[in-house]
């Protein structure tokens, strides 16, 4: 594999931090393909915005990468991994650590200001049954 193509793959230090947060192989069924290869494939696909079928072969079978990404998206694994990576990040800031909140105001369209006063003609009113 060319260095220019794998420069964004996980480094050894990143992998050491990430590996303990990943799920273990399931008790039933076959062993999963290497997590590191699959995650690098997901990152490559997201970074380049290619279709899953165009994933380079050194990331393994595109269907394997797609299925793992989809499964982890649906069962909350990606959120658990992110929470694990974020844990303790603010401790380095000490007691003076603060949260900055955006005060942006989102306004609705002018026609969204009020609701209908009368129900539409094709919907019976609650008073008649």
Short mmCIF file of N, CA and C in Angstrom, two decimals:
data_model
loop_
_atom_site.label_atom_id
_atom_site.label_comp_id
_atom_site.label_asym_id
_atom_site.label_seq_id
_atom_site.Cartn_x
_atom_site.Cartn_y
_atom_site.Cartn_z
N UNK A 1 0.84 -1.17 0.00
CA UNK A 1 0.00 0.00 0.00
C UNK A 1 0.89 1.24 0.00
N UNK A 2 0.49 2.22 -0.76
CA UNK A 2 1.28 3.44 -0.86
C UNK A 2 1.12 4.28 0.41
N UNK A 3 2.22 4.96 0.81
CA UNK A 3 2.18 5.79 2.02
C UNK A 3 1.20 6.95 1.88
N UNK A 4 1.04 7.46 0.68
CA UNK A 4 0.15 8.60 0.52
C UNK A 4 -1.30 8.20 0.74
N UNK A 5 -1.62 6.92 0.61
CA UNK A 5 -2.98 6.46 0.80
C UNK A 5 -3.27 6.08 2.25
N UNK A 6 -2.27 5.67 3.00
CA UNK A 6 -2.52 5.23 4.38
C UNK A 6 -2.08 6.26 5.42
N UNK A 7 -1.79 7.46 5.01
CA UNK A 7 -1.31 8.47 5.97
C UNK A 7 -2.38 8.87 6.98
N UNK A 8 -3.64 8.58 6.69
CA UNK A 8 -4.72 8.93 7.60
C UNK A 8 -5.20 7.74 8.42
N UNK A 9 -4.58 6.58 8.25
CA UNK A 9 -4.96 5.41 9.04
C UNK A 9 -4.57 5.60 10.49
N UNK A 10 -5.14 4.79 11.36
CA UNK A 10 -4.85 4.88 12.79
C UNK A 10 -3.38 4.63 13.06
N UNK A 11 -2.79 5.48 13.88
CA UNK A 11 -1.41 5.25 14.32
C UNK A 11 -1.42 4.19 15.42
N UNK A 12 -0.24 3.69 15.78
CA UNK A 12 -0.16 2.70 16.85
C UNK A 12 -0.65 3.28 18.18
N UNK A 13 -0.32 4.53 18.46
CA UNK A 13 -0.76 5.17 19.70
C UNK A 13 -2.29 5.33 19.72
N UNK A 14 -2.86 5.72 18.60
CA UNK A 14 -4.32 5.86 18.52
C UNK A 14 -4.99 4.50 18.69
N UNK A 15 -4.41 3.49 18.07
CA UNK A 15 -4.98 2.15 18.17
C UNK A 15 -4.94 1.63 19.60
N UNK A 16 -3.85 1.89 20.33
CA UNK A 16 -3.73 1.43 21.71
C UNK A 16 -4.82 2.04 22.59
N UNK A 17 -5.18 3.28 22.31
CA UNK A 17 -6.24 3.94 23.07
C UNK A 17 -7.62 3.44 22.67
N UNK A 18 -7.79 3.11 21.40
CA UNK A 18 -9.09 2.71 20.86
C UNK A 18 -9.41 1.23 21.10
N UNK A 19 -8.44 0.37 21.03
CA UNK A 19 -8.66 -1.09 21.08
C UNK A 19 -9.46 -1.57 22.29
N UNK A 20 -9.18 -1.07 23.50
CA UNK A 20 -9.95 -1.58 24.66
C UNK A 20 -11.43 -1.20 24.62
N UNK A 21 -11.81 -0.23 23.82
CA UNK A 21 -13.19 0.24 23.76
C UNK A 21 -14.05 -0.55 22.77
N UNK A 22 -13.40 -1.41 21.98
CA UNK A 22 -14.11 -2.13 20.93
C UNK A 22 -14.74 -3.41 21.45
N UNK A 23 -15.86 -3.82 20.84
CA UNK A 23 -16.50 -5.07 21.27
C UNK A 23 -15.64 -6.28 20.94
N UNK A 24 -15.80 -7.31 21.74
CA UNK A 24 -15.07 -8.56 21.51
C UNK A 24 -15.82 -9.39 20.48
N UNK A 25 -15.19 -10.43 19.97
CA UNK A 25 -15.83 -11.30 19.01
C UNK A 25 -17.08 -11.92 19.62
N UNK A 26 -18.13 -12.08 18.84
CA UNK A 26 -19.36 -12.68 19.37
C UNK A 26 -19.13 -14.14 19.74
N UNK A 27 -19.94 -14.63 20.69
CA UNK A 27 -19.81 -16.03 21.11
C UNK A 27 -20.21 -16.99 20.01
N UNK A 28 -21.21 -16.62 19.24
CA UNK A 28 -21.67 -17.48 18.15
C UNK A 28 -21.21 -16.90 16.83
N UNK A 29 -21.08 -17.76 15.85
CA UNK A 29 -20.67 -17.29 14.52
C UNK A 29 -19.16 -17.26 14.40
N UNK A 30 -18.71 -16.77 13.27
CA UNK A 30 -17.27 -16.71 13.01
C UNK A 30 -16.61 -15.51 13.65
N UNK A 31 -15.31 -15.51 13.59
CA UNK A 31 -14.55 -14.39 14.14
C UNK A 31 -14.68 -13.19 13.22
N UNK A 32 -14.71 -12.02 13.82
CA UNK A 32 -14.77 -10.79 13.03
C UNK A 32 -13.44 -10.53 12.35
N UNK A 33 -13.50 -9.84 11.23
CA UNK A 33 -12.27 -9.37 10.58
C UNK A 33 -11.61 -8.36 11.52
N UNK A 34 -10.34 -8.15 11.33
CA UNK A 34 -9.56 -7.26 12.19
C UNK A 34 -10.23 -5.89 12.33
N UNK A 35 -10.50 -5.50 13.58
CA UNK A 35 -11.16 -4.21 13.84
C UNK A 35 -10.37 -3.04 13.25
N UNK A 36 -9.07 -3.07 13.40
CA UNK A 36 -8.26 -1.93 12.95
C UNK A 36 -8.38 -1.72 11.44
N UNK A 37 -8.32 -2.80 10.68
CA UNK A 37 -8.45 -2.71 9.23
C UNK A 37 -9.82 -2.19 8.84
N UNK A 38 -10.85 -2.71 9.50
CA UNK A 38 -12.21 -2.30 9.19
C UNK A 38 -12.44 -0.83 9.54
N UNK A 39 -11.98 -0.40 10.71
CA UNK A 39 -12.14 1.00 11.11
C UNK A 39 -11.39 1.92 10.17
N UNK A 40 -10.19 1.53 9.77
CA UNK A 40 -9.46 2.34 8.79
C UNK A 40 -10.24 2.42 7.48
N UNK A 41 -10.90 1.34 7.10
CA UNK A 41 -11.72 1.36 5.90
C UNK A 41 -12.90 2.30 6.02
N UNK A 42 -13.54 2.31 7.19
CA UNK A 42 -14.65 3.24 7.43
C UNK A 42 -14.15 4.67 7.34
N UNK A 43 -13.03 4.95 8.00
CA UNK A 43 -12.47 6.31 7.97
C UNK A 43 -12.13 6.73 6.55
N UNK A 44 -11.54 5.81 5.76
CA UNK A 44 -11.18 6.12 4.38
C UNK A 44 -12.43 6.44 3.57
N UNK A 45 -13.46 5.65 3.74
CA UNK A 45 -14.69 5.86 2.98
C UNK A 45 -15.34 7.19 3.35
N UNK A 46 -15.40 7.52 4.63
CA UNK A 46 -16.00 8.78 5.07
C UNK A 46 -15.17 9.97 4.59
N UNK A 47 -13.86 9.84 4.68
CA UNK A 47 -12.97 10.93 4.29
C UNK A 47 -13.02 11.21 2.79
N UNK A 48 -13.12 10.17 1.98
CA UNK A 48 -13.06 10.34 0.53
C UNK A 48 -14.44 10.42 -0.12
N UNK A 49 -15.49 10.03 0.63
CA UNK A 49 -16.86 10.06 0.12
C UNK A 49 -17.05 9.18 -1.10
N UNK A 50 -16.37 8.05 -1.12
CA UNK A 50 -16.54 7.08 -2.21
C UNK A 50 -17.70 6.15 -1.86
N UNK A 51 -18.15 5.38 -2.83
CA UNK A 51 -19.16 4.37 -2.53
C UNK A 51 -18.47 3.21 -1.82
N UNK A 52 -19.25 2.44 -1.08
CA UNK A 52 -18.68 1.32 -0.34
C UNK A 52 -17.99 0.34 -1.28
N UNK A 53 -18.57 0.11 -2.45
CA UNK A 53 -18.00 -0.87 -3.39
C UNK A 53 -16.64 -0.43 -3.94
N UNK A 54 -16.32 0.85 -3.86
CA UNK A 54 -15.04 1.36 -4.37
C UNK A 54 -13.96 1.41 -3.30
N UNK A 55 -14.23 0.83 -2.14
CA UNK A 55 -13.24 0.81 -1.07
C UNK A 55 -12.02 0.01 -1.53
N UNK A 56 -10.81 0.55 -1.34
CA UNK A 56 -9.61 -0.18 -1.77
C UNK A 56 -9.51 -1.55 -1.09
N UNK A 57 -8.98 -2.52 -1.79
CA UNK A 57 -8.97 -3.90 -1.27
C UNK A 57 -8.13 -4.11 -0.01
N UNK A 58 -7.19 -3.25 0.28
CA UNK A 58 -6.36 -3.46 1.48
C UNK A 58 -7.14 -3.19 2.76
N UNK A 59 -8.38 -2.66 2.67
CA UNK A 59 -9.25 -2.51 3.85
C UNK A 59 -10.16 -3.72 4.01
N UNK A 60 -9.97 -4.72 3.20
CA UNK A 60 -10.78 -5.93 3.27
C UNK A 60 -11.97 -5.83 2.34
N UNK A 61 -12.85 -6.79 2.46
CA UNK A 61 -14.05 -6.83 1.64
C UNK A 61 -14.93 -5.63 1.98
N UNK A 62 -15.37 -4.89 0.97
CA UNK A 62 -16.18 -3.69 1.21
C UNK A 62 -17.45 -4.03 1.97
N UNK A 63 -18.02 -5.20 1.74
CA UNK A 63 -19.26 -5.59 2.40
C UNK A 63 -19.03 -5.81 3.89
N UNK A 64 -17.88 -6.33 4.25
CA UNK A 64 -17.54 -6.52 5.66
C UNK A 64 -17.44 -5.17 6.36
N UNK A 65 -16.75 -4.23 5.73
CA UNK A 65 -16.58 -2.88 6.31
C UNK A 65 -17.95 -2.21 6.44
N UNK A 66 -18.75 -2.30 5.39
CA UNK A 66 -20.10 -1.70 5.41
C UNK A 66 -20.96 -2.31 6.51
N UNK A 67 -20.99 -3.63 6.58
CA UNK A 67 -21.83 -4.30 7.58
C UNK A 67 -21.42 -3.95 9.00
N UNK A 68 -20.13 -3.91 9.27
CA UNK A 68 -19.67 -3.56 10.63
C UNK A 68 -20.03 -2.13 10.96
N UNK A 69 -19.82 -1.22 10.01
CA UNK A 69 -20.17 0.18 10.24
C UNK A 69 -21.67 0.32 10.51
N UNK A 70 -22.46 -0.35 9.71
CA UNK A 70 -23.92 -0.27 9.86
C UNK A 70 -24.37 -0.88 11.19
N UNK A 71 -23.84 -2.05 11.53
CA UNK A 71 -24.20 -2.71 12.78
C UNK A 71 -23.84 -1.83 13.98
N UNK A 72 -22.64 -1.27 13.97
CA UNK A 72 -22.21 -0.44 15.09
C UNK A 72 -22.99 0.88 15.14
N UNK A 73 -23.43 1.38 14.00
CA UNK A 73 -24.24 2.60 14.00
C UNK A 73 -25.61 2.31 14.62
N UNK A 74 -26.17 1.16 14.31
CA UNK A 74 -27.51 0.83 14.78
C UNK A 74 -27.54 0.41 16.25
N UNK A 75 -26.50 -0.26 16.73
CA UNK A 75 -26.55 -0.74 18.11
C UNK A 75 -25.90 0.20 19.12
N UNK A 76 -25.41 1.36 18.66
CA UNK A 76 -24.85 2.36 19.57
C UNK A 76 -23.38 2.17 19.90
N UNK A 77 -22.72 1.26 19.22
CA UNK A 77 -21.30 1.01 19.51
C UNK A 77 -20.45 2.23 19.23
N UNK A 78 -20.70 2.92 18.11
CA UNK A 78 -19.90 4.12 17.80
C UNK A 78 -20.05 5.17 18.89
N UNK A 79 -21.25 5.35 19.44
CA UNK A 79 -21.46 6.32 20.52
C UNK A 79 -20.69 5.92 21.78
N UNK A 80 -20.70 4.61 22.08
CA UNK A 80 -19.97 4.14 23.26
C UNK A 80 -18.47 4.36 23.08
N UNK A 81 -17.97 4.12 21.88
CA UNK A 81 -16.55 4.34 21.61
C UNK A 81 -16.21 5.82 21.78
N UNK A 82 -17.04 6.69 21.22
CA UNK A 82 -16.79 8.13 21.34
C UNK A 82 -16.84 8.58 22.79
N UNK A 83 -17.82 8.09 23.54
CA UNK A 83 -17.90 8.43 24.96
C UNK A 83 -16.65 7.97 25.71
N UNK A 84 -16.17 6.78 25.39
CA UNK A 84 -14.96 6.27 26.02
C UNK A 84 -13.73 7.10 25.68
N UNK A 85 -13.65 7.57 24.45
CA UNK A 85 -12.51 8.41 24.05
C UNK A 85 -12.59 9.79 24.69
N UNK A 86 -13.80 10.29 24.91
CA UNK A 86 -13.95 11.61 25.51
C UNK A 86 -13.76 11.60 27.01
N UNK A 87 -13.93 10.46 27.65
CA UNK A 87 -13.84 10.37 29.10
C UNK A 87 -12.50 10.89 29.60
N UNK A 88 -12.55 11.83 30.50
CA UNK A 88 -11.35 12.38 31.09
C UNK A 88 -10.65 13.45 30.28
N UNK A 89 -11.18 13.79 29.13
CA UNK A 89 -10.51 14.81 28.31
C UNK A 89 -10.50 16.17 28.96
N UNK A 90 -11.55 16.51 29.72
CA UNK A 90 -11.61 17.83 30.33
C UNK A 90 -10.85 17.90 31.65
N UNK A 91 -10.40 16.78 32.19
CA UNK A 91 -9.65 16.79 33.45
C UNK A 91 -8.34 17.53 33.32
N UNK A 92 -7.73 17.51 32.15
CA UNK A 92 -6.45 18.19 31.94
C UNK A 92 -6.60 19.70 32.05
N UNK A 93 -7.81 20.20 31.86
CA UNK A 93 -8.05 21.65 31.93
C UNK A 93 -8.09 22.16 33.37
N UNK A 94 -8.28 21.27 34.34
CA UNK A 94 -8.31 21.67 35.73
C UNK A 94 -9.64 22.27 36.15
N UNK A 95 -9.64 22.94 37.31
CA UNK A 95 -10.87 23.50 37.86
C UNK A 95 -11.39 24.68 37.06
N UNK A 96 -10.55 25.32 36.29
CA UNK A 96 -10.97 26.50 35.53
C UNK A 96 -11.64 26.15 34.22
N UNK A 97 -11.86 24.88 33.98
CA UNK A 97 -12.48 24.44 32.74
C UNK A 97 -13.91 24.93 32.67
N UNK A 98 -14.30 25.49 31.54
CA UNK A 98 -15.66 26.01 31.38
C UNK A 98 -16.26 25.46 30.09
N UNK A 99 -17.56 25.55 30.03
CA UNK A 99 -18.28 25.13 28.84
C UNK A 99 -18.77 26.39 28.15
N UNK A 100 -18.56 26.46 26.86
CA UNK A 100 -19.05 27.59 26.08
C UNK A 100 -20.30 27.15 25.33
N UNK A 101 -21.37 27.92 25.49
CA UNK A 101 -22.63 27.56 24.86
C UNK A 101 -22.93 28.58 23.77
N UNK A 102 -23.34 28.09 22.62
CA UNK A 102 -23.70 28.95 21.50
C UNK A 102 -25.06 29.59 21.78
N UNK A 103 -25.17 30.88 21.58
CA UNK A 103 -26.43 31.57 21.85
C UNK A 103 -27.16 31.93 20.56
N UNK A 104 -26.95 31.15 19.52
CA UNK A 104 -27.60 31.39 18.25
C UNK A 104 -29.11 31.20 18.40
N UNK A 105 -29.85 32.07 17.75
CA UNK A 105 -31.31 31.98 17.77
C UNK A 105 -31.77 31.42 16.43
N UNK A 106 -32.60 30.40 16.48
CA UNK A 106 -33.17 29.84 15.27
C UNK A 106 -34.63 30.28 15.19
N UNK A 107 -34.97 30.93 14.12
CA UNK A 107 -36.34 31.43 13.98
C UNK A 107 -37.09 30.58 12.95
N UNK A 108 -38.37 30.38 13.23
CA UNK A 108 -39.21 29.63 12.31
C UNK A 108 -39.71 30.57 11.21
N UNK A 109 -40.16 29.99 10.14
CA UNK A 109 -40.74 30.77 9.04
C UNK A 109 -41.97 31.51 9.55
N UNK A 110 -42.27 32.66 8.97
CA UNK A 110 -43.39 33.47 9.44
C UNK A 110 -44.72 32.72 9.42
N UNK A 111 -44.88 31.80 8.50
CA UNK A 111 -46.13 31.05 8.43
C UNK A 111 -46.22 29.96 9.49
N UNK A 112 -45.13 29.70 10.18
CA UNK A 112 -45.14 28.69 11.23
C UNK A 112 -45.52 29.28 12.58
N UNK A 113 -45.83 30.57 12.62
CA UNK A 113 -46.11 31.25 13.88
C UNK A 113 -47.42 30.80 14.53
N UNK A 114 -48.41 30.46 13.75
CA UNK A 114 -49.70 30.10 14.34
C UNK A 114 -50.25 28.83 13.72
N UNK A 115 -51.10 28.17 14.49
CA UNK A 115 -51.74 26.96 13.99
C UNK A 115 -53.12 27.30 13.45
N UNK A 116 -53.73 26.36 12.74
CA UNK A 116 -55.08 26.57 12.23
C UNK A 116 -56.03 26.79 13.39
N UNK A 117 -56.99 27.66 13.16
CA UNK A 117 -58.00 27.92 14.19
C UNK A 117 -59.15 26.92 14.06
N UNK A 118 -59.42 26.45 12.87
CA UNK A 118 -60.50 25.50 12.65
C UNK A 118 -59.89 24.25 12.00
N UNK A 119 -60.42 23.08 12.33
CA UNK A 119 -59.89 21.87 11.69
C UNK A 119 -60.25 21.86 10.21
N UNK A 120 -59.47 21.18 9.39
CA UNK A 120 -59.81 21.08 7.97
C UNK A 120 -61.18 20.43 7.80
N UNK A 121 -61.82 20.69 6.68
CA UNK A 121 -63.18 20.23 6.44
C UNK A 121 -63.29 18.70 6.42
N UNK A 122 -62.24 18.01 6.02
CA UNK A 122 -62.32 16.55 5.92
C UNK A 122 -62.04 15.83 7.24
N UNK A 123 -61.77 16.57 8.32
CA UNK A 123 -61.52 15.96 9.62
C UNK A 123 -62.70 16.32 10.53
N UNK A 124 -63.41 15.33 11.06
CA UNK A 124 -64.57 15.63 11.91
C UNK A 124 -64.11 16.28 13.22
N UNK A 125 -64.94 17.19 13.73
CA UNK A 125 -64.60 17.85 14.99
C UNK A 125 -64.83 16.88 16.15
N UNK A 126 -64.23 17.16 17.28
CA UNK A 126 -64.34 16.26 18.44
C UNK A 126 -65.74 16.24 19.03
N UNK A 127 -66.50 17.31 18.81
CA UNK A 127 -67.83 17.43 19.40
C UNK A 127 -68.83 16.49 18.74
N UNK A 128 -68.60 16.09 17.49
CA UNK A 128 -69.53 15.20 16.81
C UNK A 128 -68.97 13.79 16.77
N UNK A 129 -69.80 12.85 17.11
CA UNK A 129 -69.31 11.48 17.09
C UNK A 129 -70.31 10.53 16.52
#
